[in-house]
mmCIF file of C-alpha atoms in Angstrom:
data_model
loop_
_atom_site.group_PDB
_atom_site.id
_atom_site.type_symbol
_atom_site.label_atom_id
_atom_site.label_comp_id
_atom_site.label_asym_id
_atom_site.label_seq_id
_atom_site.Cartn_x
_atom_site.Cartn_y
_atom_site.Cartn_z
ATOM 1 C CA MET A 175 13.540 -15.824 -10.437
ATOM 2 C CA SER A 176 12.844 -16.823 -6.834
ATOM 3 C CA MET A 177 12.991 -20.500 -5.923
ATOM 4 C CA SER A 178 11.404 -19.792 -2.517
ATOM 5 C CA ALA A 179 9.063 -22.282 -0.896
ATOM 6 C CA GLU A 180 5.390 -22.359 -1.846
ATOM 7 C CA THR A 181 4.481 -20.881 1.546
ATOM 8 C CA ILE A 182 6.218 -19.358 4.542
ATOM 9 C CA GLU A 183 5.014 -18.687 8.076
ATOM 10 C CA ALA A 184 5.529 -14.998 8.775
ATOM 11 C CA PRO A 185 4.549 -12.455 11.466
ATOM 12 C CA ILE A 186 1.698 -10.233 10.296
ATOM 13 C CA GLY A 187 0.930 -7.160 12.379
ATOM 14 C CA TYR A 188 -2.687 -6.819 13.481
ATOM 15 C CA LEU A 189 -4.562 -4.238 15.522
ATOM 16 C CA VAL A 190 -5.969 -5.318 18.873
ATOM 17 C CA ASP A 191 -9.465 -3.830 19.133
ATOM 18 C CA THR A 192 -9.664 -2.260 22.592
ATOM 19 C CA GLY A 193 -12.687 -0.102 21.781
ATOM 20 C CA GLU A 194 -10.540 3.065 21.838
ATOM 21 C CA LEU A 195 -9.648 5.081 18.743
ATOM 22 C CA PRO A 196 -6.051 4.283 17.730
ATOM 23 C CA VAL A 197 -3.869 7.137 16.487
ATOM 24 C CA PHE A 198 -1.046 6.864 13.949
ATOM 25 C CA TYR A 199 1.516 9.670 13.836
ATOM 26 C CA GLN A 200 3.213 10.136 10.474
ATOM 27 C CA SER A 201 6.948 10.821 10.640
ATOM 28 C CA ASN A 202 7.782 14.393 9.634
ATOM 29 C CA VAL A 203 11.579 14.524 9.943
ATOM 30 C CA ALA A 204 14.079 12.593 7.828
ATOM 31 C CA GLY A 205 14.788 9.267 9.498
ATOM 32 C CA GLU A 206 12.133 9.679 12.194
ATOM 33 C CA ARG A 207 10.257 6.491 13.075
ATOM 34 C CA THR A 208 6.466 6.475 12.967
ATOM 35 C CA ASN A 209 4.554 6.334 16.249
ATOM 36 C CA PHE A 210 1.318 4.566 17.095
ATOM 37 C CA GLU A 211 -1.090 4.932 20.008
ATOM 38 C CA GLY A 212 -2.972 1.661 20.273
ATOM 39 C CA GLU A 213 -2.343 -2.018 20.795
ATOM 40 C CA ARG A 214 -0.883 -4.332 18.159
ATOM 41 C CA GLU A 215 -0.054 -8.005 17.994
ATOM 42 C CA PHE A 216 1.896 -10.146 15.570
ATOM 43 C CA ARG A 217 0.338 -13.405 14.430
ATOM 44 C CA ALA A 218 2.101 -16.163 12.524
ATOM 45 C CA MET A 219 0.262 -16.407 9.219
ATOM 46 C CA THR A 220 0.730 -18.519 6.121
ATOM 47 C CA VAL A 221 1.938 -16.300 3.275
ATOM 48 C CA ARG A 222 1.818 -17.824 -0.204
ATOM 49 C CA ASN A 223 4.554 -17.302 -2.780
ATOM 50 C CA ALA A 224 2.527 -15.712 -5.567
ATOM 51 C CA ARG A 225 5.371 -16.146 -8.058
ATOM 52 C CA LEU A 226 4.613 -19.868 -8.069
ATOM 53 C CA LEU A 227 0.957 -19.222 -8.978
ATOM 54 C CA PRO A 228 -0.544 -18.076 -12.285
ATOM 55 C CA ASN A 229 -0.235 -14.291 -12.466
ATOM 56 C CA GLU A 230 -3.984 -13.716 -12.711
ATOM 57 C CA PHE A 231 -4.374 -11.270 -9.830
ATOM 58 C CA THR A 232 -6.510 -8.220 -10.646
ATOM 59 C CA LEU A 233 -7.451 -5.003 -8.928
ATOM 60 C CA ASP A 234 -11.153 -5.783 -9.219
ATOM 61 C CA ARG A 235 -10.973 -9.369 -7.905
ATOM 62 C CA GLU A 236 -8.137 -9.687 -5.348
ATOM 63 C CA GLY A 237 -7.574 -5.940 -4.997
ATOM 64 C CA PHE A 238 -3.977 -6.084 -6.219
ATOM 65 C CA ALA A 239 -2.009 -6.862 -9.378
ATOM 66 C CA PHE A 240 1.608 -7.712 -10.158
ATOM 67 C CA VAL A 241 3.089 -6.317 -13.360
ATOM 68 C CA ASP A 242 6.326 -6.039 -15.289
ATOM 69 C CA HIS A 243 6.966 -2.333 -15.604
ATOM 70 C CA THR A 244 10.053 -0.710 -17.088
ATOM 71 C CA THR A 245 10.623 2.842 -15.921
ATOM 72 C CA ALA A 246 12.727 5.612 -17.410
ATOM 73 C CA VAL A 247 13.491 6.975 -13.931
ATOM 74 C CA THR A 248 17.225 7.112 -13.205
ATOM 75 C CA ASP A 249 17.090 8.683 -9.721
ATOM 76 C CA PHE A 250 14.206 7.829 -7.410
ATOM 77 C CA GLN A 251 15.558 10.247 -4.788
ATOM 78 C CA ASP A 252 15.049 13.296 -7.033
ATOM 79 C CA ASP A 253 11.555 14.743 -6.552
ATOM 80 C CA ALA A 254 11.743 16.855 -9.711
ATOM 81 C CA HIS A 255 12.783 13.813 -11.751
ATOM 82 C CA LEU A 256 9.867 11.810 -10.349
ATOM 83 C CA ALA A 257 7.453 14.602 -11.281
ATOM 84 C CA ALA A 258 8.908 14.940 -14.780
ATOM 85 C CA VAL A 259 9.203 11.226 -15.600
ATOM 86 C CA TYR A 260 7.532 8.849 -13.175
ATOM 87 C CA ASN A 261 4.187 10.538 -12.621
ATOM 88 C CA ALA A 262 3.106 10.038 -16.217
ATOM 89 C CA GLU A 263 4.314 6.418 -16.161
ATOM 90 C CA ALA A 264 2.351 5.638 -12.996
ATOM 91 C CA GLU A 265 -0.769 7.379 -14.259
ATOM 92 C CA ALA A 266 -0.688 5.420 -17.523
ATOM 93 C CA LEU A 267 -0.193 2.158 -15.620
ATOM 94 C CA VAL A 268 -3.220 2.824 -13.416
ATOM 95 C CA ARG A 269 -5.414 3.816 -16.361
ATOM 96 C CA ILE A 270 -4.523 0.578 -18.166
ATOM 97 C CA HIS A 271 -5.299 -1.646 -15.188
ATOM 98 C CA THR A 272 -8.455 0.119 -14.006
ATOM 99 C CA GLY A 273 -10.054 1.458 -17.175
ATOM 100 C CA ALA A 274 -10.152 4.913 -15.593
ATOM 101 C CA ALA A 275 -10.761 7.879 -17.854
ATOM 102 C CA ARG A 276 -8.250 9.943 -15.895
ATOM 103 C CA ALA A 277 -5.485 9.266 -13.380
ATOM 104 C CA LEU A 278 -3.439 11.680 -11.293
ATOM 105 C CA VAL A 279 -0.448 11.081 -9.027
ATOM 106 C CA PHE A 280 -0.773 13.039 -5.793
ATOM 107 C CA ASP A 281 1.821 11.567 -3.435
ATOM 108 C CA HIS A 282 5.099 9.628 -3.240
ATOM 109 C CA THR A 283 6.421 7.881 -0.133
ATOM 110 C CA ARG A 284 9.938 6.494 0.068
ATOM 111 C CA ARG A 285 10.649 3.723 2.574
ATOM 112 C CA SER A 286 13.722 1.859 3.728
ATOM 113 C CA SER A 287 14.553 -0.792 6.312
ATOM 114 C CA SER A 288 17.871 1.025 6.997
ATOM 115 C CA GLN A 289 17.991 3.923 9.456
ATOM 116 C CA SER A 290 20.970 5.524 7.703
ATOM 117 C CA LEU A 291 19.182 5.360 4.337
ATOM 118 C CA ARG A 292 16.011 6.775 5.869
ATOM 119 C CA GLU A 293 17.985 9.747 7.151
ATOM 120 C CA ALA A 294 19.814 10.195 3.839
ATOM 121 C CA HIS A 295 16.731 9.964 1.625
ATOM 122 C CA ASN A 296 13.994 11.374 3.875
ATOM 123 C CA ALA A 297 12.340 7.958 3.866
ATOM 124 C CA ARG A 298 9.984 6.278 6.309
ATOM 125 C CA ASP A 299 10.298 2.867 7.899
ATOM 126 C CA PRO A 300 8.368 -0.072 6.392
ATOM 127 C CA ALA A 301 4.725 -0.132 7.510
ATOM 128 C CA ASN A 302 4.241 -3.406 9.399
ATOM 129 C CA ALA A 303 0.517 -3.379 10.184
ATOM 130 C CA ALA A 304 -2.251 -4.904 8.046
ATOM 131 C CA HIS A 305 -4.148 -1.910 6.750
ATOM 132 C CA THR A 306 -5.760 -0.056 3.913
ATOM 133 C CA ASP A 307 -5.006 3.623 3.478
ATOM 134 C CA TYR A 308 -8.466 5.215 3.432
ATOM 135 C CA THR A 309 -11.942 5.288 4.903
ATOM 136 C CA ASP A 310 -14.956 6.599 2.980
ATOM 137 C CA TRP A 311 -14.500 9.946 4.731
ATOM 138 C CA SER A 312 -10.756 10.328 4.236
ATOM 139 C CA ALA A 313 -10.875 9.224 0.583
ATOM 140 C CA ARG A 314 -13.366 11.973 -0.231
ATOM 141 C CA LYS A 315 -11.327 14.487 1.774
ATOM 142 C CA ARG A 316 -8.237 13.573 -0.207
ATOM 143 C CA VAL A 317 -10.023 14.200 -3.511
ATOM 144 C CA GLU A 318 -11.257 17.554 -2.212
ATOM 145 C CA ALA A 319 -7.762 18.548 -1.079
ATOM 146 C CA VAL A 320 -6.059 17.500 -4.326
ATOM 147 C CA MET A 321 -8.683 18.540 -6.874
ATOM 148 C CA GLY A 322 -9.968 21.762 -5.312
ATOM 149 C CA ASP A 323 -12.834 23.347 -7.223
ATOM 150 C CA GLY A 324 -13.057 20.355 -9.552
ATOM 151 C CA ALA A 325 -13.697 17.890 -6.737
ATOM 152 C CA GLU A 326 -17.493 18.204 -6.576
ATOM 153 C CA ALA A 327 -18.075 16.976 -10.126
ATOM 154 C CA LEU A 328 -15.521 14.184 -9.759
ATOM 155 C CA LEU A 329 -17.030 12.991 -6.471
ATOM 156 C CA ALA A 330 -20.396 12.598 -8.195
ATOM 157 C CA LYS A 331 -18.919 9.714 -10.189
ATOM 158 C CA ARG A 332 -16.877 6.632 -9.362
ATOM 159 C CA PHE A 333 -13.309 7.152 -8.196
ATOM 160 C CA ALA A 334 -10.587 4.927 -6.788
ATOM 161 C CA ILE A 335 -7.184 5.333 -5.152
ATOM 162 C CA VAL A 336 -4.435 2.979 -6.299
ATOM 163 C CA ASN A 337 -0.862 2.645 -5.039
ATOM 164 C CA VAL A 338 2.023 1.732 -7.329
ATOM 165 C CA TRP A 339 4.707 -0.007 -5.220
ATOM 166 C CA ARG A 340 8.209 -0.898 -6.412
ATOM 167 C CA SER A 341 11.828 -1.415 -5.448
ATOM 168 C CA THR A 342 14.058 1.570 -6.128
ATOM 169 C CA ALA A 343 17.467 -0.019 -5.484
ATOM 170 C CA GLY A 344 17.998 -3.581 -6.637
ATOM 171 C CA THR A 345 16.262 -6.764 -5.566
ATOM 172 C CA ILE A 346 14.068 -6.683 -2.451
ATOM 173 C CA GLU A 347 15.886 -9.007 -0.038
ATOM 174 C CA GLU A 348 14.154 -8.147 3.249
ATOM 175 C CA TRP A 349 10.890 -6.664 4.509
ATOM 176 C CA PRO A 350 8.805 -7.565 1.418
ATOM 177 C CA LEU A 351 5.179 -6.591 0.949
ATOM 178 C CA ALA A 352 2.314 -8.955 1.804
ATOM 179 C CA LEU A 353 -1.125 -8.553 0.213
ATOM 180 C CA CYS A 354 -4.416 -9.977 1.392
ATOM 181 C CA SER A 355 -7.049 -11.117 -1.100
ATOM 182 C CA TRP A 356 -10.236 -9.037 -0.923
ATOM 183 C CA ASP A 357 -12.542 -12.059 -0.708
ATOM 184 C CA SER A 358 -10.828 -13.270 2.477
ATOM 185 C CA VAL A 359 -11.451 -10.075 4.456
ATOM 186 C CA ASP A 360 -14.427 -9.423 6.728
ATOM 187 C CA ASP A 361 -15.173 -5.704 7.083
ATOM 188 C CA GLY A 362 -16.098 -6.405 10.701
ATOM 189 C CA HIS A 363 -12.382 -6.860 11.384
ATOM 190 C CA LEU A 364 -11.487 -3.398 10.036
ATOM 191 C CA HIS A 365 -11.174 -0.462 12.423
ATOM 192 C CA THR A 366 -10.796 3.257 11.833
ATOM 193 C CA VAL A 367 -7.426 4.705 12.836
ATOM 194 C CA GLU A 368 -6.848 8.444 13.035
ATOM 195 C CA ARG A 369 -3.782 9.453 11.024
ATOM 196 C CA ARG A 370 -2.076 12.647 12.107
ATOM 197 C CA ALA A 371 0.470 14.447 9.939
ATOM 198 C CA TYR A 372 2.005 17.864 10.461
ATOM 199 C CA ASN A 373 -0.375 19.438 7.941
ATOM 200 C CA ARG A 374 -3.575 17.397 8.161
ATOM 201 C CA VAL A 375 -5.590 14.775 9.988
ATOM 202 C CA GLY A 376 -6.869 11.784 8.058
ATOM 203 C CA GLN A 377 -8.105 8.249 8.619
ATOM 204 C CA THR A 378 -6.945 4.775 7.644
ATOM 205 C CA ARG A 379 -8.329 1.333 8.502
ATOM 206 C CA HIS A 380 -6.316 -1.341 10.307
ATOM 207 C CA ALA A 381 -7.313 -4.973 10.523
ATOM 208 C CA SER A 382 -7.676 -7.059 13.647
ATOM 209 C CA PHE A 383 -6.684 -10.717 13.495
ATOM 210 C CA ASP A 384 -8.745 -12.999 11.276
ATOM 211 C CA GLN A 385 -7.515 -16.521 10.581
ATOM 212 C CA LYS A 386 -9.433 -16.471 7.272
ATOM 213 C CA ASN A 387 -7.137 -13.818 5.770
ATOM 214 C CA ASP A 388 -5.396 -15.147 2.651
ATOM 215 C CA TRP A 389 -1.933 -13.571 2.313
ATOM 216 C CA PHE A 390 0.409 -13.503 -0.716
ATOM 217 C CA TYR A 391 3.834 -12.064 -1.495
ATOM 218 C CA PHE A 392 6.133 -11.684 -4.474
ATOM 219 C CA PRO A 393 9.684 -12.456 -3.281
ATOM 220 C CA ASP A 394 12.796 -10.914 -4.820
ATOM 221 C CA MET A 395 11.061 -8.018 -6.544
ATOM 222 C CA THR A 396 13.247 -5.972 -8.880
ATOM 223 C CA PRO A 397 12.984 -2.336 -10.048
ATOM 224 C CA GLY A 398 11.487 -3.627 -13.319
ATOM 225 C CA GLU A 399 8.383 -4.901 -11.519
ATOM 226 C CA ALA A 400 5.530 -3.200 -9.673
ATOM 227 C CA ILE A 401 2.592 -4.078 -7.459
ATOM 228 C CA LEU A 402 -0.669 -2.187 -7.885
ATOM 229 C CA ILE A 403 -2.726 -1.973 -4.696
ATOM 230 C CA LYS A 404 -6.311 -0.806 -4.628
ATOM 231 C CA ASN A 405 -6.674 1.282 -1.498
ATOM 232 C CA TYR A 406 -10.178 2.542 -2.103
ATOM 233 C CA ASP A 407 -13.008 2.306 -4.627
ATOM 234 C CA THR A 408 -16.456 3.872 -4.478
ATOM 235 C CA ALA A 409 -17.870 1.023 -6.592
ATOM 236 C CA ASP A 410 -19.978 -1.216 -4.368
ATOM 237 C CA ASP A 411 -21.029 -3.847 -6.899
ATOM 238 C CA GLY A 412 -19.102 -6.877 -5.694
ATOM 239 C CA ARG A 413 -15.679 -5.972 -7.053
ATOM 240 C CA ALA A 414 -12.771 -5.481 -4.632
ATOM 241 C CA ARG A 415 -12.902 -2.137 -2.881
ATOM 242 C CA TYR A 416 -9.460 -2.403 -1.249
ATOM 243 C CA ALA A 417 -6.598 -4.783 -0.494
ATOM 244 C CA LEU A 418 -5.114 -5.082 2.976
ATOM 245 C CA HIS A 419 -1.345 -4.907 2.806
ATOM 246 C CA THR A 420 1.680 -4.768 5.092
ATOM 247 C CA SER A 421 5.396 -5.293 5.027
ATOM 248 C CA PHE A 422 6.715 -8.160 7.150
ATOM 249 C CA ASP A 423 9.947 -9.363 8.674
ATOM 250 C CA ASP A 424 10.738 -12.213 6.293
ATOM 251 C CA PRO A 425 11.992 -15.191 8.324
ATOM 252 C CA THR A 426 13.794 -16.543 5.249
ATOM 253 C CA ALA A 427 15.823 -13.370 4.631
ATOM 254 C CA SER A 428 19.587 -13.596 4.877
ATOM 255 C CA ALA A 429 21.276 -12.079 7.927
ATOM 256 C CA ASN A 430 23.276 -9.841 5.581
ATOM 257 C CA ALA A 431 20.375 -8.962 3.275
ATOM 258 C CA THR A 432 20.589 -5.672 1.420
ATOM 259 C CA PRO A 433 18.288 -3.096 3.075
ATOM 260 C CA ARG A 434 14.985 -2.583 1.307
ATOM 261 C CA GLU A 435 14.435 0.669 -0.553
ATOM 262 C CA SER A 436 10.993 1.172 -2.069
ATOM 263 C CA LEU A 437 8.619 3.799 -3.382
ATOM 264 C CA GLU A 438 4.845 3.843 -3.138
ATOM 265 C CA THR A 439 3.055 6.264 -5.422
ATOM 266 C CA ARG A 440 -0.572 7.127 -4.745
ATOM 267 C CA VAL A 441 -2.781 7.715 -7.749
ATOM 268 C CA LEU A 442 -6.347 8.998 -8.019
ATOM 269 C CA ALA A 443 -8.367 7.194 -10.699
ATOM 270 C CA PHE A 444 -11.518 8.883 -12.021
ATOM 271 C CA PHE A 445 -14.181 7.110 -14.077
ATOM 272 C CA ASP A 446 -16.970 8.227 -16.386
ATOM 273 C CA GLU A 447 -19.561 6.008 -14.670
ATOM 274 C CA THR A 448 -21.241 6.711 -11.346
#
């Protein structure tokens, strides 16, 4: 496994708060790059090699977890195969690590650092801004859109949204994922961003620079490993409600590194408690 240094200094993308509402435009065509209306900056931040630390990260404390996870998927580019095989695997993984009574996959996003692979696989470019995927408003809207008539009863109880992130083609050699511990984030540094797709308008939250942010990464991830990222949780009892995350241009990556190919799977987690 990776013999990387204990820490690296890496560029983390932050939002510059200008007082205006930033707008993120989701790519809709294979290979199309995402667009952003707003101001960003990249700050050199210390990112800790989490592989050299005890693997004690949890969704309720740091907001993320790192797990060994063998999948029966043989083709991550086949949507029907993902629906038939991977959805149940991801749902079971989220139930185990959250204690949810029910879990449901509602979205897959492929990403690649290679333009030719993005065009071939209808993938998006790596997201390189510190963010979490939902606001209170957009999380509820997502449940309503996915669950339809059953949403009202589910929204009366606790729910969460968890991403399952993994490599889909060998070891991650460039553009890895960085995760920020929940207890190092000040909500005052989070800002609503409007997210526009061809079929809906949503909201995410992007972070402005905060030197107190505590960043981690898991270098050299393989397809037999996964990161769970809490993107939203209605529970407001001191546990982590989200984990900021972003990909980053790894300064230690080889010049001839294999392009990253990854899949993030979004999962609704429903609980019996309010």
